[in-house]
Short mmCIF file of N, CA, C and O in Angstrom, two decimals:
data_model
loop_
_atom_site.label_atom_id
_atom_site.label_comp_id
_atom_site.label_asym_id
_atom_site.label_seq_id
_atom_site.Cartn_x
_atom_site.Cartn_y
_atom_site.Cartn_z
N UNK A 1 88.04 93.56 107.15
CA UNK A 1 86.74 93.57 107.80
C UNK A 1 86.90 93.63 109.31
O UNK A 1 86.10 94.32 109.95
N UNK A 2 88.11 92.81 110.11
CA UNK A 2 87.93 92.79 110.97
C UNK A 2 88.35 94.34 111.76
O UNK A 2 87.72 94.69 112.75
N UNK A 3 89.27 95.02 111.31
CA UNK A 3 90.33 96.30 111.26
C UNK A 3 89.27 97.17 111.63
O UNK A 3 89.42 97.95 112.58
N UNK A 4 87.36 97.09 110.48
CA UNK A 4 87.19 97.69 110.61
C UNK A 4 86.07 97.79 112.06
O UNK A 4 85.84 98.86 112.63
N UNK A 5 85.58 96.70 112.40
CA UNK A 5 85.12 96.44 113.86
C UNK A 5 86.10 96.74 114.90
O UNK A 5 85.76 97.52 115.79
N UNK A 6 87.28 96.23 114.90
CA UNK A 6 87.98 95.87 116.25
C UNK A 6 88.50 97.62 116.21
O UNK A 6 88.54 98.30 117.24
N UNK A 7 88.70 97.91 115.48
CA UNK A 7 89.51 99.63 116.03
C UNK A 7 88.96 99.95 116.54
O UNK A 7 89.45 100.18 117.63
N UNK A 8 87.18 100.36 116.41
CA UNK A 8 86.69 101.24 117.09
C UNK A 8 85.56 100.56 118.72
O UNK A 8 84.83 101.07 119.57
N UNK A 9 86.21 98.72 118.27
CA UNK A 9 85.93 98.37 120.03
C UNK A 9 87.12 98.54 120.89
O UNK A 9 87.14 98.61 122.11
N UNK A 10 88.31 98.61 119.87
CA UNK A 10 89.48 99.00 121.22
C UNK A 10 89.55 100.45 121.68
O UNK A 10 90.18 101.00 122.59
N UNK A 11 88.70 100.88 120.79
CA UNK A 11 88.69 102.68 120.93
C UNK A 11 88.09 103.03 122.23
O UNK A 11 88.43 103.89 123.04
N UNK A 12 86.79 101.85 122.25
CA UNK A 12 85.15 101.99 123.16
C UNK A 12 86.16 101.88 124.73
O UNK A 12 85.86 102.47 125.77
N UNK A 13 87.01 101.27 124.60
CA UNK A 13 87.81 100.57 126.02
C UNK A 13 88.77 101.74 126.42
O UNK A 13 88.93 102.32 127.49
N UNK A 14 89.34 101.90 125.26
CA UNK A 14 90.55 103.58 125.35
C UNK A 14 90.01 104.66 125.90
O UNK A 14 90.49 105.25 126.87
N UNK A 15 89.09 104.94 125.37
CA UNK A 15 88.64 105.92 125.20
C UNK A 15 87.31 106.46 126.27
O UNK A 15 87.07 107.50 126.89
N UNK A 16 86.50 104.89 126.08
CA UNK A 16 85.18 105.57 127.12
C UNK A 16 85.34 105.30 128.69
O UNK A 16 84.78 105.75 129.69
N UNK A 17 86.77 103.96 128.35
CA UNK A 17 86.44 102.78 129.76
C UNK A 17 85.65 102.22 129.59
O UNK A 17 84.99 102.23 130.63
N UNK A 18 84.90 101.29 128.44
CA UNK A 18 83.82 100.48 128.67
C UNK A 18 84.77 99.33 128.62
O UNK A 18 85.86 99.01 128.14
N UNK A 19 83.58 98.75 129.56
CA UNK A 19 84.71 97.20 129.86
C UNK A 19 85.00 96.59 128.45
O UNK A 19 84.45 96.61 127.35
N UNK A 20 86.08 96.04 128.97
CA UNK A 20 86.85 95.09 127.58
C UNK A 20 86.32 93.97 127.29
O UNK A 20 86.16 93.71 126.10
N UNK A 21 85.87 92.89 128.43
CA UNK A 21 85.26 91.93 128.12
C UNK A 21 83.42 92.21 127.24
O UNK A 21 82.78 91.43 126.54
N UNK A 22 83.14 93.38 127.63
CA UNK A 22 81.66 93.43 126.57
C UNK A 22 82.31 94.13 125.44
O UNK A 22 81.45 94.14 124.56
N UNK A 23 83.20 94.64 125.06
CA UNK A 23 83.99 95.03 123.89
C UNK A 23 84.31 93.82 123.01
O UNK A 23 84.14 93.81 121.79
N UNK A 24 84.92 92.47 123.96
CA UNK A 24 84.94 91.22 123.12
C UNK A 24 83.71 90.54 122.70
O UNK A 24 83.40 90.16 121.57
N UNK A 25 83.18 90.45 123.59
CA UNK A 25 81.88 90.05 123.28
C UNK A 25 81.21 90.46 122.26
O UNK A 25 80.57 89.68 121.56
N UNK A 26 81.27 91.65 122.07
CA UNK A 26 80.71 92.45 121.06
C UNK A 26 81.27 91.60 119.60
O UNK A 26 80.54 91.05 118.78
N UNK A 27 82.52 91.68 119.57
CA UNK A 27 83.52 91.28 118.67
C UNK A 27 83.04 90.04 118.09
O UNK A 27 82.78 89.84 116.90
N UNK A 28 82.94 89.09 119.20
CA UNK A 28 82.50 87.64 118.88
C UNK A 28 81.21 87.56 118.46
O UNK A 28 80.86 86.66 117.70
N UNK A 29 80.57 88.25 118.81
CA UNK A 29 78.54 88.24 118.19
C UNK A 29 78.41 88.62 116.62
O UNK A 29 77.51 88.31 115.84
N UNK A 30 79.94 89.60 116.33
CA UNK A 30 80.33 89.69 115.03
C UNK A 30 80.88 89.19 114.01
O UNK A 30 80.82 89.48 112.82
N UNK A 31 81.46 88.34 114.62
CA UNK A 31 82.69 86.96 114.22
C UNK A 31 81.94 86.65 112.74
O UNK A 31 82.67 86.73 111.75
N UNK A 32 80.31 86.24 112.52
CA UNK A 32 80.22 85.44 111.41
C UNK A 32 79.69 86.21 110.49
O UNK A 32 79.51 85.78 109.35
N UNK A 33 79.24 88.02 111.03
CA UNK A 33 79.47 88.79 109.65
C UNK A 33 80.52 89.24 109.42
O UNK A 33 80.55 89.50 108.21
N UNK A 34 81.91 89.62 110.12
CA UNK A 34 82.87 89.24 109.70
C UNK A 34 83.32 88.01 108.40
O UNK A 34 83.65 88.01 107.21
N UNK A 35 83.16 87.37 109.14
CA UNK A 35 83.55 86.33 107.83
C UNK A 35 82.94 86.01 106.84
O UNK A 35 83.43 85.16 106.10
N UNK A 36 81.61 86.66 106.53
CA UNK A 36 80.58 86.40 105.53
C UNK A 36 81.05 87.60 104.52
O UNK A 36 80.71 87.63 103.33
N UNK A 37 81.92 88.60 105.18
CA UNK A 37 82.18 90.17 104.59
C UNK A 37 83.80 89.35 103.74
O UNK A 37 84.00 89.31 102.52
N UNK A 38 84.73 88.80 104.83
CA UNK A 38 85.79 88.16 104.59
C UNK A 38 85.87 87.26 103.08
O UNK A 38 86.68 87.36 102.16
N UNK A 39 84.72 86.39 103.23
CA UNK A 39 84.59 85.68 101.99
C UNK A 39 84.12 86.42 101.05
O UNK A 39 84.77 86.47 100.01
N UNK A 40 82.96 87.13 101.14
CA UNK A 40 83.01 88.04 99.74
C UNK A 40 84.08 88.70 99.43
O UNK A 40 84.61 88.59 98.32
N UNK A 41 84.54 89.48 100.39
CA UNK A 41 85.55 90.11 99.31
C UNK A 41 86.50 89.13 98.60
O UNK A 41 86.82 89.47 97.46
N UNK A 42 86.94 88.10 99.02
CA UNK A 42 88.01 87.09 98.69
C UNK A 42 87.81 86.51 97.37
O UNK A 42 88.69 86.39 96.52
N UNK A 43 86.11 86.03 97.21
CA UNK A 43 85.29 85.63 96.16
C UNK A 43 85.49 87.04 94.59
O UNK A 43 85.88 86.97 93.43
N UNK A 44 85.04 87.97 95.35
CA UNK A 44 85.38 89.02 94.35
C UNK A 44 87.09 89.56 94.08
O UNK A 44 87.31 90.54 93.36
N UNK A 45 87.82 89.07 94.53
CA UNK A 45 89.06 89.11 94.39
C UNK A 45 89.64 88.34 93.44
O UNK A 45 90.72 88.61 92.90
N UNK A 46 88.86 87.23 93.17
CA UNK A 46 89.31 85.52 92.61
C UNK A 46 88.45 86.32 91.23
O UNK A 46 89.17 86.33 90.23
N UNK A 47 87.33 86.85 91.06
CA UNK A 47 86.56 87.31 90.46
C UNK A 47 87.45 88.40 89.50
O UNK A 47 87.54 88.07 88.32
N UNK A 48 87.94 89.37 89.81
CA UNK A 48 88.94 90.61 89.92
C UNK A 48 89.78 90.30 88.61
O UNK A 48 89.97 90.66 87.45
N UNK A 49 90.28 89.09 89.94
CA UNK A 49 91.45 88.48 88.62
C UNK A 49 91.60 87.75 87.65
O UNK A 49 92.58 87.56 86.92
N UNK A 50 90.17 87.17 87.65
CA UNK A 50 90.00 86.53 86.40
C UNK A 50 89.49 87.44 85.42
O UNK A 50 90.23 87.64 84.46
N UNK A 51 88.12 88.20 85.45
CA UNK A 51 87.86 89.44 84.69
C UNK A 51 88.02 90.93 84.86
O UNK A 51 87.06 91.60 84.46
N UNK A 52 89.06 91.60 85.37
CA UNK A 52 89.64 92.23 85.83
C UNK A 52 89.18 93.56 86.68
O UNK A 52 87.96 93.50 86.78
N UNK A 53 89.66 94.63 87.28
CA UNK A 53 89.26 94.86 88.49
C UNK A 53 87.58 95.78 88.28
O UNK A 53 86.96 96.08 89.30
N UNK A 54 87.08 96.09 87.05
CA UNK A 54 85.77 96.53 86.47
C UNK A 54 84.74 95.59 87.43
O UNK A 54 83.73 96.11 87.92
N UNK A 55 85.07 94.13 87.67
CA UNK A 55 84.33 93.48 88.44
C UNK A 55 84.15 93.49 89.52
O UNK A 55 83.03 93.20 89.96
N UNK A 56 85.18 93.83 90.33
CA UNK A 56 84.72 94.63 91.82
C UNK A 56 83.73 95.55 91.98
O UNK A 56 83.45 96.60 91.41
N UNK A 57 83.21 94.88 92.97
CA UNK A 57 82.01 95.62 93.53
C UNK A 57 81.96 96.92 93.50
O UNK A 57 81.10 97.55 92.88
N UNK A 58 83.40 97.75 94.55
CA UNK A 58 83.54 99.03 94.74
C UNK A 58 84.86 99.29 94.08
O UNK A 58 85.66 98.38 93.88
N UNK A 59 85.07 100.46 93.76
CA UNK A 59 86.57 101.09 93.43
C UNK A 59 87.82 101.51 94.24
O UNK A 59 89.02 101.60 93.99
N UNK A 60 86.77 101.78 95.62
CA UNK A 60 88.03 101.93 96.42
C UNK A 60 87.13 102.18 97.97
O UNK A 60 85.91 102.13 97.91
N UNK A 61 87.51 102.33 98.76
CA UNK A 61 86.81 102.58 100.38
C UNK A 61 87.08 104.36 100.78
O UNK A 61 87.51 104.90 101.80
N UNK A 62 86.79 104.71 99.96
CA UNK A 62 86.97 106.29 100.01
C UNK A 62 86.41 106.89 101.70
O UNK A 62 87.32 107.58 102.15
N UNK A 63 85.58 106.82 102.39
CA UNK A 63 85.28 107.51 103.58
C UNK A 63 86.68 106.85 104.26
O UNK A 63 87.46 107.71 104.67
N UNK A 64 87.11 105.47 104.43
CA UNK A 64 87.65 105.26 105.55
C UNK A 64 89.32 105.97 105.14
O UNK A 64 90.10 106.40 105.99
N UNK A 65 89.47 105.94 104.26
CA UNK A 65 90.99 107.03 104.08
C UNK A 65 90.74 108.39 104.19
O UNK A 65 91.58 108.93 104.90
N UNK A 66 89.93 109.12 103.77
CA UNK A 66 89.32 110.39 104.40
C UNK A 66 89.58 110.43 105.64
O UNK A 66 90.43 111.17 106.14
N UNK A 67 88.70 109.47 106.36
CA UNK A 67 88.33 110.08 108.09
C UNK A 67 89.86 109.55 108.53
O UNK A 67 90.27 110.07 109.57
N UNK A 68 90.70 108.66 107.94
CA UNK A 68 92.13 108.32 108.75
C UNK A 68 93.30 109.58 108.13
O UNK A 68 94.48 109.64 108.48
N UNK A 69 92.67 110.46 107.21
CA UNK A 69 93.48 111.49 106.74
C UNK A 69 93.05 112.42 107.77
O UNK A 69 93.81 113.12 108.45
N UNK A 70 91.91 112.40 107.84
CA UNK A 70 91.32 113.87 109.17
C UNK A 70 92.10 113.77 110.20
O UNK A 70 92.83 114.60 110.75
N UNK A 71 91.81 112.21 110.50
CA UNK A 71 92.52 112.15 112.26
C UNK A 71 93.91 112.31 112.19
O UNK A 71 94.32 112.93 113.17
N UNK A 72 95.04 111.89 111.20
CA UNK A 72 95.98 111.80 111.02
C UNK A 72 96.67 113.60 111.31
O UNK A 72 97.82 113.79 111.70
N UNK A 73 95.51 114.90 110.97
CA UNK A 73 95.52 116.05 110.57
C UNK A 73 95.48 117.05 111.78
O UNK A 73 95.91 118.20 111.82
N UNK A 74 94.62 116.06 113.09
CA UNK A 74 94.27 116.63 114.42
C UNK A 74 95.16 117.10 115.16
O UNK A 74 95.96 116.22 115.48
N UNK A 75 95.47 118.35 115.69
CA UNK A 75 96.36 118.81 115.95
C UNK A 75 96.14 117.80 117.95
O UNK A 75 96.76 118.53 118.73
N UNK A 76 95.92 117.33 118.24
CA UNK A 76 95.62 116.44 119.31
C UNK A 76 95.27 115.22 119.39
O UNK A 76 94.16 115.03 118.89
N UNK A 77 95.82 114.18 119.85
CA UNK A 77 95.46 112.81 119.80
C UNK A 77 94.50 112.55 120.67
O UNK A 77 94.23 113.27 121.64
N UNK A 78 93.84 111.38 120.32
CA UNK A 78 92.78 110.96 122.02
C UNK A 78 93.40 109.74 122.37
O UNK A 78 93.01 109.26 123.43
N UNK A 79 94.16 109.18 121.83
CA UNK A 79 95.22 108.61 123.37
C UNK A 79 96.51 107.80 122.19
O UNK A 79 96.25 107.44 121.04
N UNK A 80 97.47 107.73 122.66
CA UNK A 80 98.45 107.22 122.00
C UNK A 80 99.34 105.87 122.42
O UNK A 80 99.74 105.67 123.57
N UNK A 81 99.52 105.19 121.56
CA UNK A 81 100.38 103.71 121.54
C UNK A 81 101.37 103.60 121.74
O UNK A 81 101.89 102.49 121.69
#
């Protein structure tokens, strides 16, 4: 959950120059749906394994491996580590 907030506030800083401290900020105003996302999945995990994975909510996160296959595909980076 958090992977999927914080990439694209470290992106906002990489990428646009928006300041870092309203990038955290941002982060922290998120902190407790974060963890409300954190515990469900954890809950449905405990869930998973007791009646097996039919009980999960979803089957898999299909857009976010897509769009990390696209970018992975770009013949150009927008900034590198």
């Amino acid at each position: 959950a958090y992977e999927c907030v914080g990439g694209p506030a470290t992106a906002t800083v990489r990428l646009l120059g928006l300041d870092p401290f309203e990038a955290s900020g941002v982060l922290a105003r998120l902190a407790p749906a974060v963890d409300a996302v954190a515990e469900e999945a954890a809950t449905a995990a405990l869930t998973a394994r007791r009646d097996g994975v039919e009980a999960l909510p979803a089957a898999s996160s299909p857009l976010l491996d897509i769009t990390a296959q696209a970018h992975a595909d770009w013949p150009v980076r927008l900034f590198a580590s």
